Amino acid sequence: MRFFRVKKLFKAMAVGVCGILAAGIIAGCGSDSSSEGVNNGVLKVGVTNFADTLEPTQNFFGWVVMRYGLGECLTKFDAKMNIQPWLAESWSISDDHLTWTFKIREGVKFSNGNPLTAEGVKASIERAFAKNNRAATFFEYESITAEGQNLIIRTKKPLPNMPGYLADPLFIIVDTKAEAEGRDFSKEGPICTGPYMVKSFVKEKSVMERNPNYWDGEVPFETVEIPSIDDPNTRAMSLQSGEVDVAVNIAAGDIDLFKNNDRFDLDEISSLRVVVARINQKGLLGDAKVRAAFIQGCDRETYNNVLLKGTFLPGSAPIPPSLDYGFDQLKDPNSYNPDNAKKLLDEAGWKDTDGDGIRDKDGRPLRVEFIVYNGRAELPLYAEAVQADMKKIGIDVVIKNVDYNLLDQIGIKGEYDLLISNITTANTGDPEIFLNWYWRTNVNGDNPQNGSGYSNPELDAVFARLATEFDKEQRRQLIIQAQQIIMNDGAALFLGYPVTNIISSKALKGVHMFPSDYYWITHEIAPAK
Amino acid sequence: MKEFVANHKLFSLYTMFVLSVIFVALAAPWLAPMDPYAGDMRNVFLPPSSEHWLGTDKLGRDMFSRLIYGTSTSLFMTICLVFLTAGLGAAVGIASGYFGGRVEMVLMRFADMMLSFPGVVLAIAIAGIMGGSIINTILALVAVSWAKYARLVRSLVIKLRSNDFIVAARVNGTKTFTILWRHIMPNVLPMVVITGAMDIGTMMMEIAGLSFLGFGAQPPTPEWGLMLNEGRQYIQTAPLMMVYPGVAIFIVVSIFNLWGDALRDVLDPRQT
């Protein structure tokens, strides 16, 4: 009997040893790379995909349509966020600043062979307006007309940034004729002008094939397979094992594996994004002193440089330093200063009377709820770091994990104390909309994204001037002014600015990350040999 | 005592192990060299050193202290879970076994329903709906595991209830509650205790599993499943972050499993 038990112990140990061996084998898999696929006309790209369909007007799904090399717009942004011609060759504006004329490129065909005409572009833009009310938050038009290859847009108000608006993936040019003939874009994918077209699409994996009618040179790959690998570690491992040739957004924990590596190229660029925690002013953080203390207690230098290993830049202003909107001249009144934060909390009447390490007032603990989602690896880390720092100054931060799909509604309804998001600040090349959305006074839901209750008439006045200002330098000054007001009010906690990356096998060339984050798969990605 | 130890050497050894785990859990505040929540964010992923015995984690917190505190979190959760599950299961089992008829019908069909689901999947669903927290995890796991105990106890009680001593008690006019408490309960207890003891390891794994998936303990709680998940993001650059909590789970679960086995051998009347 006793003998039997000893045997059992051995059995348990054997199982343990087997487990360790298995782990070793799995870890060892990441050593052989294959560039065979690349040279046989197949490109494999590991991405994160949030789109349920490829209908460009649904939600933000247009982003995916553009990233996958399917859709193109009239204009695009270059690596410095300057607006460049794309499907439009050139454009001009009338003297009264109300009429824009876009010259549509000659000789462009949709992937089904239909030619691209100004008439078709008009129908496509009108379709975007009809299907998604986000379109109207960019601009409102009085009329769109087509004259030959010219597209003429008349607006009610002068809109300085029209070419930038039309670069947004919402305005991807689709062939409305194909839709009229019965193609269901949301099921079969849209007909666009990009280098690749849809072969099959499910959320987990898309397959694209060469567009035989592409207008801008040769398309290097017969097939592009795009698996969605949501977990950043798995993405890194797929890249190491050669399962994919390109992967986007490798997380801080793995980035060192690909730096100075003879098998991979790393292209990183400071993005237009900001990781921001919106602060609700209807709760405990409505008190300006508590808010200031909260922000001053967060050691953002350390979060970004140490915890995230420099894959993020430390935050302070709404707009990242990659855009020229006065990042260096802005003064952050709430830079890291935990001692002052404690003083501010004392002044605001929050003291730890019961000795549990958390400050309280009138029997109520200083406890705030921080809403986070896990879709991006850095967000929970930021939240936990903030939580740890807040504990040092006596604020109890409760982290609540929610599903990404709930985030938008939580923001609109204002059901949070802090709400983290990773937002692009200038998806039209200009940060006006971003600032407007989150911080302009929300009167009876006319600015739904500002669910925080924040309101400052001074800032609203700046926004009003910005809306009609055409002069580039004046706009810049106004945007700097707006940022300074937001920072002075402690309206939000700006945690950091991501440096986005795309990593590719050395068997490829032409893989680039753009600050706008719209262009992943392009016709420039080709085998290196 | 001495004789007992001599007769049950392995059981005594495992009991020693179990007691030392319990000791570590209870004495965590004194054993842990540092605060498991406070970290120096400038010193993350430090290798093991004399100051930080197992190095530091992603927020610069002392890994060793977190592991020690993790013992008490895990053990506390598991013990709560085992007691609640066994208690609820035994109560339902005794009721349905003793009263029979409609009570039994309803309770046992309900138990069948719970048993027909894959347990952990259902627990994930329940914990997911209620939102992740330690208490919700325990409730979710209780909800899926009580049925096993109910069945076991019911079959024991059915066998017991026609025994002469029960009939005698009933004839004497003893109150039903007293019969259940004085006569039935002591007879089913050993079986419940053995099953419970053997389940501790499994339950601990299930709790760690739910925490790993994000449904159990929430950051910054030092809990092994959660720590395992935190380490996962650094599996290639700092693999020790996953190894430590993994080894801790492995050791403690093994100890409880071996102890449960040995306890059965000691208590089970058939083997003496």
Tab-separated table of N, CA and C in Angstrom, chain A residues 1-2 5-6 8-9 12-13 16 231 233-234 236-237 240 252-254 256-257 299 301-303 306-307 309 336 377 380-381 384-389 391-392 399 401, chain B residues 6-11 14 35 37-45 58-61 214 218-220 230 232-238 250 254 258 261-262 264-265 271:
chain	number	residue	atom	x	y	z
A	1	MET	N	0.839	-1.206	0.000
A	1	MET	CA	0.000	0.000	0.000
A	1	MET	C	0.872	1.255	0.000
A	2	ARG	N	1.817	1.272	0.935
A	2	ARG	CA	2.679	2.439	1.030
A	2	ARG	C	3.484	2.592	-0.268
A	5	ARG	N	1.647	4.345	-2.867
A	5	ARG	CA	1.564	5.805	-2.725
A	5	ARG	C	2.840	6.480	-3.220
A	6	VAL	N	3.956	5.850	-2.922
A	6	VAL	CA	5.223	6.416	-3.390
A	6	VAL	C	5.210	6.484	-4.909
A	8	LYS	N	2.697	6.854	-6.713
A	8	LYS	CA	1.817	7.948	-7.118
A	8	LYS	C	2.584	9.273	-7.115
A	9	LEU	N	3.445	9.396	-6.103
A	9	LEU	CA	4.243	10.615	-6.001
A	9	LEU	C	5.139	10.734	-7.235
A	12	ALA	N	3.159	11.876	-10.133
A	12	ALA	CA	2.912	13.315	-10.107
A	12	ALA	C	4.142	14.055	-10.614
A	13	MET	N	5.314	13.596	-10.171
A	13	MET	CA	6.543	14.271	-10.597
A	13	MET	C	6.755	14.104	-12.090
A	16	GLY	N	4.738	16.474	-13.945
A	16	GLY	CA	5.339	17.805	-13.869
A	16	GLY	C	6.492	17.948	-14.855
A	231	ASP	N	-4.165	38.800	-29.477
A	231	ASP	CA	-3.249	38.826	-28.348
A	231	ASP	C	-1.855	39.234	-28.824
A	233	ASN	N	1.114	38.979	-27.590
A	233	ASN	CA	2.205	38.004	-27.440
A	233	ASN	C	2.129	36.944	-28.510
A	234	THR	N	0.898	36.509	-28.789
A	234	THR	CA	0.710	35.507	-29.826
A	234	THR	C	1.141	36.083	-31.169
A	236	ALA	N	3.432	38.321	-31.665
A	236	ALA	CA	4.897	38.323	-31.707
A	236	ALA	C	5.420	36.926	-32.011
A	237	MET	N	4.808	35.915	-31.384
A	237	MET	CA	5.296	34.556	-31.597
A	237	MET	C	5.003	34.079	-33.013
A	240	GLN	N	7.702	35.423	-35.073
A	240	GLN	CA	8.967	34.705	-34.858
A	240	GLN	C	8.972	33.350	-35.543
A	252	ALA	N	5.056	46.296	-25.733
A	252	ALA	CA	6.283	46.657	-25.033
A	252	ALA	C	7.046	45.435	-24.534
A	253	GLY	N	6.294	44.424	-24.061
A	253	GLY	CA	6.942	43.248	-23.487
A	253	GLY	C	7.792	42.496	-24.493
A	254	ASP	N	7.476	42.609	-25.778
A	254	ASP	CA	8.151	41.800	-26.793
A	254	ASP	C	9.039	42.604	-27.736
A	256	ASP	N	11.715	44.222	-27.600
A	256	ASP	CA	13.163	44.019	-27.586
A	256	ASP	C	13.597	42.816	-28.416
A	257	LEU	N	12.687	41.858	-28.598
A	257	LEU	CA	13.021	40.666	-29.369
A	257	LEU	C	13.260	40.993	-30.837
A	299	ASP	N	3.015	59.431	-12.121
A	299	ASP	CA	4.392	59.565	-12.604
A	299	ASP	C	4.474	59.078	-14.045
A	301	GLU	N	6.314	59.919	-16.581
A	301	GLU	CA	7.641	59.626	-17.148
A	301	GLU	C	7.967	58.147	-16.972
A	302	THR	N	7.777	57.678	-15.730
A	302	THR	CA	8.132	56.293	-15.421
A	302	THR	C	7.234	55.310	-16.149
A	303	TYR	N	5.929	55.603	-16.202
A	303	TYR	CA	5.025	54.670	-16.887
A	303	TYR	C	5.539	54.394	-18.296
A	306	VAL	N	9.796	53.451	-18.419
A	306	VAL	CA	10.237	52.223	-17.749
A	306	VAL	C	9.237	51.089	-17.974
A	307	LEU	N	7.998	51.303	-17.534
A	307	LEU	CA	7.029	50.208	-17.601
A	307	LEU	C	6.758	49.810	-19.038
A	309	LYS	N	8.713	50.632	-21.568
A	309	LYS	CA	9.997	50.535	-22.265
A	309	LYS	C	10.128	51.476	-23.458
A	336	TYR	N	4.260	65.817	-12.583
A	336	TYR	CA	4.380	64.896	-11.439
A	336	TYR	C	4.905	65.580	-10.191
A	377	ALA	N	-2.784	46.174	-24.949
A	377	ALA	CA	-2.017	45.656	-23.819
A	377	ALA	C	-1.620	46.751	-22.839
A	380	PRO	N	-4.449	48.286	-19.436
A	380	PRO	CA	-4.503	47.806	-18.052
A	380	PRO	C	-3.238	48.148	-17.271
A	381	LEU	N	-2.114	48.170	-17.964
A	381	LEU	CA	-0.862	48.479	-17.275
A	381	LEU	C	-0.878	49.917	-16.769
A	384	GLU	N	-3.174	50.094	-13.787
A	384	GLU	CA	-2.607	49.552	-12.556
A	384	GLU	C	-1.517	50.453	-12.004
A	385	ALA	N	-0.754	51.068	-12.904
A	385	ALA	CA	0.292	51.976	-12.444
A	385	ALA	C	-0.337	53.190	-11.771
A	386	VAL	N	-1.405	53.721	-12.373
A	386	VAL	CA	-2.098	54.855	-11.762
A	386	VAL	C	-2.649	54.441	-10.400
A	387	GLN	N	-3.226	53.245	-10.366
A	387	GLN	CA	-3.782	52.750	-9.119
A	387	GLN	C	-2.710	52.707	-8.014
A	388	ALA	N	-1.524	52.195	-8.388
A	388	ALA	CA	-0.451	52.100	-7.401
A	388	ALA	C	0.005	53.484	-6.956
A	389	ASP	N	0.117	54.407	-7.904
A	389	ASP	CA	0.557	55.756	-7.542
A	389	ASP	C	-0.482	56.475	-6.680
A	391	LYS	N	-2.538	55.139	-4.634
A	391	LYS	CA	-2.546	54.586	-3.292
A	391	LYS	C	-1.534	55.327	-2.423
A	392	LYS	N	-0.429	55.741	-3.052
A	392	LYS	CA	0.600	56.450	-2.302
A	392	LYS	C	0.105	57.789	-1.778
A	399	ILE	N	-10.320	49.487	-10.397
A	399	ILE	CA	-10.257	49.282	-11.842
A	399	ILE	C	-11.405	48.391	-12.275
A	401	ASN	N	-12.919	46.420	-15.524
A	401	ASN	CA	-12.650	45.979	-16.874
A	401	ASN	C	-13.948	45.835	-17.642
B	6	ALA	N	2.930	6.949	13.682
B	6	ALA	CA	3.685	5.782	13.233
B	6	ALA	C	2.881	4.958	12.240
B	7	ASN	N	1.558	4.902	12.490
B	7	ASN	CA	0.722	4.108	11.593
B	7	ASN	C	0.413	4.807	10.282
B	8	HIS	N	0.441	6.125	10.315
B	8	HIS	CA	0.076	6.880	9.107
B	8	HIS	C	1.195	7.847	8.774
B	9	LYS	N	2.331	7.308	8.386
B	9	LYS	CA	3.505	8.159	8.175
B	9	LYS	C	3.283	9.165	7.052
B	10	LEU	N	2.793	8.654	5.930
B	10	LEU	CA	2.619	9.561	4.792
B	10	LEU	C	1.591	10.635	5.093
B	11	PHE	N	0.474	10.207	5.687
B	11	PHE	CA	-0.567	11.181	6.011
B	11	PHE	C	-0.011	12.253	6.928
B	14	TYR	N	2.150	14.633	4.917
B	14	TYR	CA	1.363	15.571	4.098
B	14	TYR	C	0.656	16.586	4.968
B	35	ASP	N	5.784	45.184	1.236
B	35	ASP	CA	4.378	45.389	0.922
B	35	ASP	C	4.113	44.861	-0.504
B	37	TYR	N	1.790	45.425	-2.454
B	37	TYR	CA	1.115	46.376	-3.346
B	37	TYR	C	2.030	47.520	-3.750
B	38	ALA	N	3.026	47.802	-2.913
B	38	ALA	CA	3.845	48.977	-3.173
B	38	ALA	C	5.061	48.575	-3.995
B	39	GLY	N	5.270	49.294	-5.061
B	39	GLY	CA	6.428	48.981	-5.878
B	39	GLY	C	7.151	50.246	-6.274
B	40	ASP	N	8.388	50.083	-6.629
B	40	ASP	CA	9.129	51.204	-7.181
B	40	ASP	C	9.127	51.027	-8.690
B	41	MET	N	8.332	51.843	-9.354
B	41	MET	CA	8.140	51.633	-10.781
B	41	MET	C	9.401	51.871	-11.596
B	42	ARG	N	10.400	52.425	-10.957
B	42	ARG	CA	11.647	52.611	-11.709
B	42	ARG	C	12.471	51.332	-11.743
B	43	ASN	N	12.091	50.378	-10.894
B	43	ASN	CA	12.843	49.123	-10.855
B	43	ASN	C	11.945	47.948	-11.193
B	44	VAL	N	11.605	47.821	-12.470
B	44	VAL	CA	10.750	46.705	-12.856
B	44	VAL	C	11.603	45.563	-13.390
B	45	PHE	N	11.078	44.360	-13.228
B	45	PHE	CA	11.721	43.145	-13.735
B	45	PHE	C	13.165	43.009	-13.273
B	58	LYS	N	6.124	43.608	-13.016
B	58	LYS	CA	6.003	44.673	-14.022
B	58	LYS	C	5.795	46.056	-13.426
B	59	LEU	N	5.346	46.148	-12.166
B	59	LEU	CA	5.219	47.454	-11.538
B	59	LEU	C	6.280	47.647	-10.454
B	60	GLY	N	7.292	46.808	-10.473
B	60	GLY	CA	8.377	46.955	-9.507
B	60	GLY	C	8.024	46.454	-8.122
B	61	ARG	N	6.973	45.611	-8.019
B	61	ARG	CA	6.599	45.084	-6.711
B	61	ARG	C	7.415	43.827	-6.427
B	214	GLY	N	-9.297	36.526	-15.965
B	214	GLY	CA	-9.744	37.883	-15.657
B	214	GLY	C	-11.105	37.950	-14.991
B	218	GLN	N	-9.099	40.725	-8.994
B	218	GLN	CA	-8.772	41.840	-9.879
B	218	GLN	C	-7.467	42.485	-9.428
B	219	PRO	N	-6.732	43.060	-10.366
B	219	PRO	CA	-5.511	43.738	-9.958
B	219	PRO	C	-5.858	44.844	-8.975
B	220	PRO	N	-5.015	45.156	-8.014
B	220	PRO	CA	-3.657	44.628	-7.835
B	220	PRO	C	-3.569	43.458	-6.852
B	230	GLU	N	-0.584	38.137	-15.632
B	230	GLU	CA	0.258	39.324	-15.784
B	230	GLU	C	1.598	38.954	-16.403
B	232	ARG	N	2.169	36.545	-18.395
B	232	ARG	CA	2.002	36.046	-19.755
B	232	ARG	C	2.468	37.055	-20.808
B	233	GLN	N	2.243	38.325	-20.525
B	233	GLN	CA	2.624	39.342	-21.511
B	233	GLN	C	4.136	39.465	-21.666
B	234	TYR	N	4.849	38.902	-20.710
B	234	TYR	CA	6.299	39.034	-20.767
B	234	TYR	C	6.946	37.660	-20.873
B	235	ILE	N	6.201	36.717	-21.426
B	235	ILE	CA	6.647	35.328	-21.392
B	235	ILE	C	7.999	35.157	-22.072
B	236	GLN	N	8.280	35.962	-23.065
B	236	GLN	CA	9.552	35.786	-23.764
B	236	GLN	C	10.673	36.619	-23.161
B	237	THR	N	10.330	37.756	-22.597
B	237	THR	CA	11.390	38.624	-22.097
B	237	THR	C	11.630	38.436	-20.601
B	238	ALA	N	10.609	38.059	-19.847
B	238	ALA	CA	10.801	37.822	-18.411
B	238	ALA	C	10.016	36.575	-18.016
B	250	PHE	N	1.469	24.761	-8.544
B	250	PHE	CA	1.795	23.341	-8.688
B	250	PHE	C	2.075	22.707	-7.327
B	254	SER	N	-0.502	20.169	-5.477
B	254	SER	CA	-0.012	18.807	-5.264
B	254	SER	C	-0.132	18.415	-3.795
B	258	LEU	N	-2.354	15.263	-2.533
B	258	LEU	CA	-1.753	14.133	-1.833
B	258	LEU	C	-2.379	13.970	-0.451
B	261	ASP	N	-5.834	12.472	-0.718
B	261	ASP	CA	-5.702	11.026	-0.951
B	261	ASP	C	-5.414	10.294	0.353
B	262	ALA	N	-4.426	10.831	1.065
B	262	ALA	CA	-4.006	10.179	2.300
B	262	ALA	C	-5.130	10.210	3.329
B	264	ARG	N	-8.276	10.181	2.778
B	264	ARG	CA	-9.256	9.167	2.426
B	264	ARG	C	-8.808	7.799	2.937
B	265	ASP	N	-7.536	7.521	2.721
B	265	ASP	CA	-7.029	6.230	3.190
B	265	ASP	C	-7.176	6.090	4.695
B	271	GLN	N	-10.569	0.371	4.422
B	271	GLN	CA	-9.147	0.070	4.298
B	271	GLN	C	-8.458	-0.219	5.615
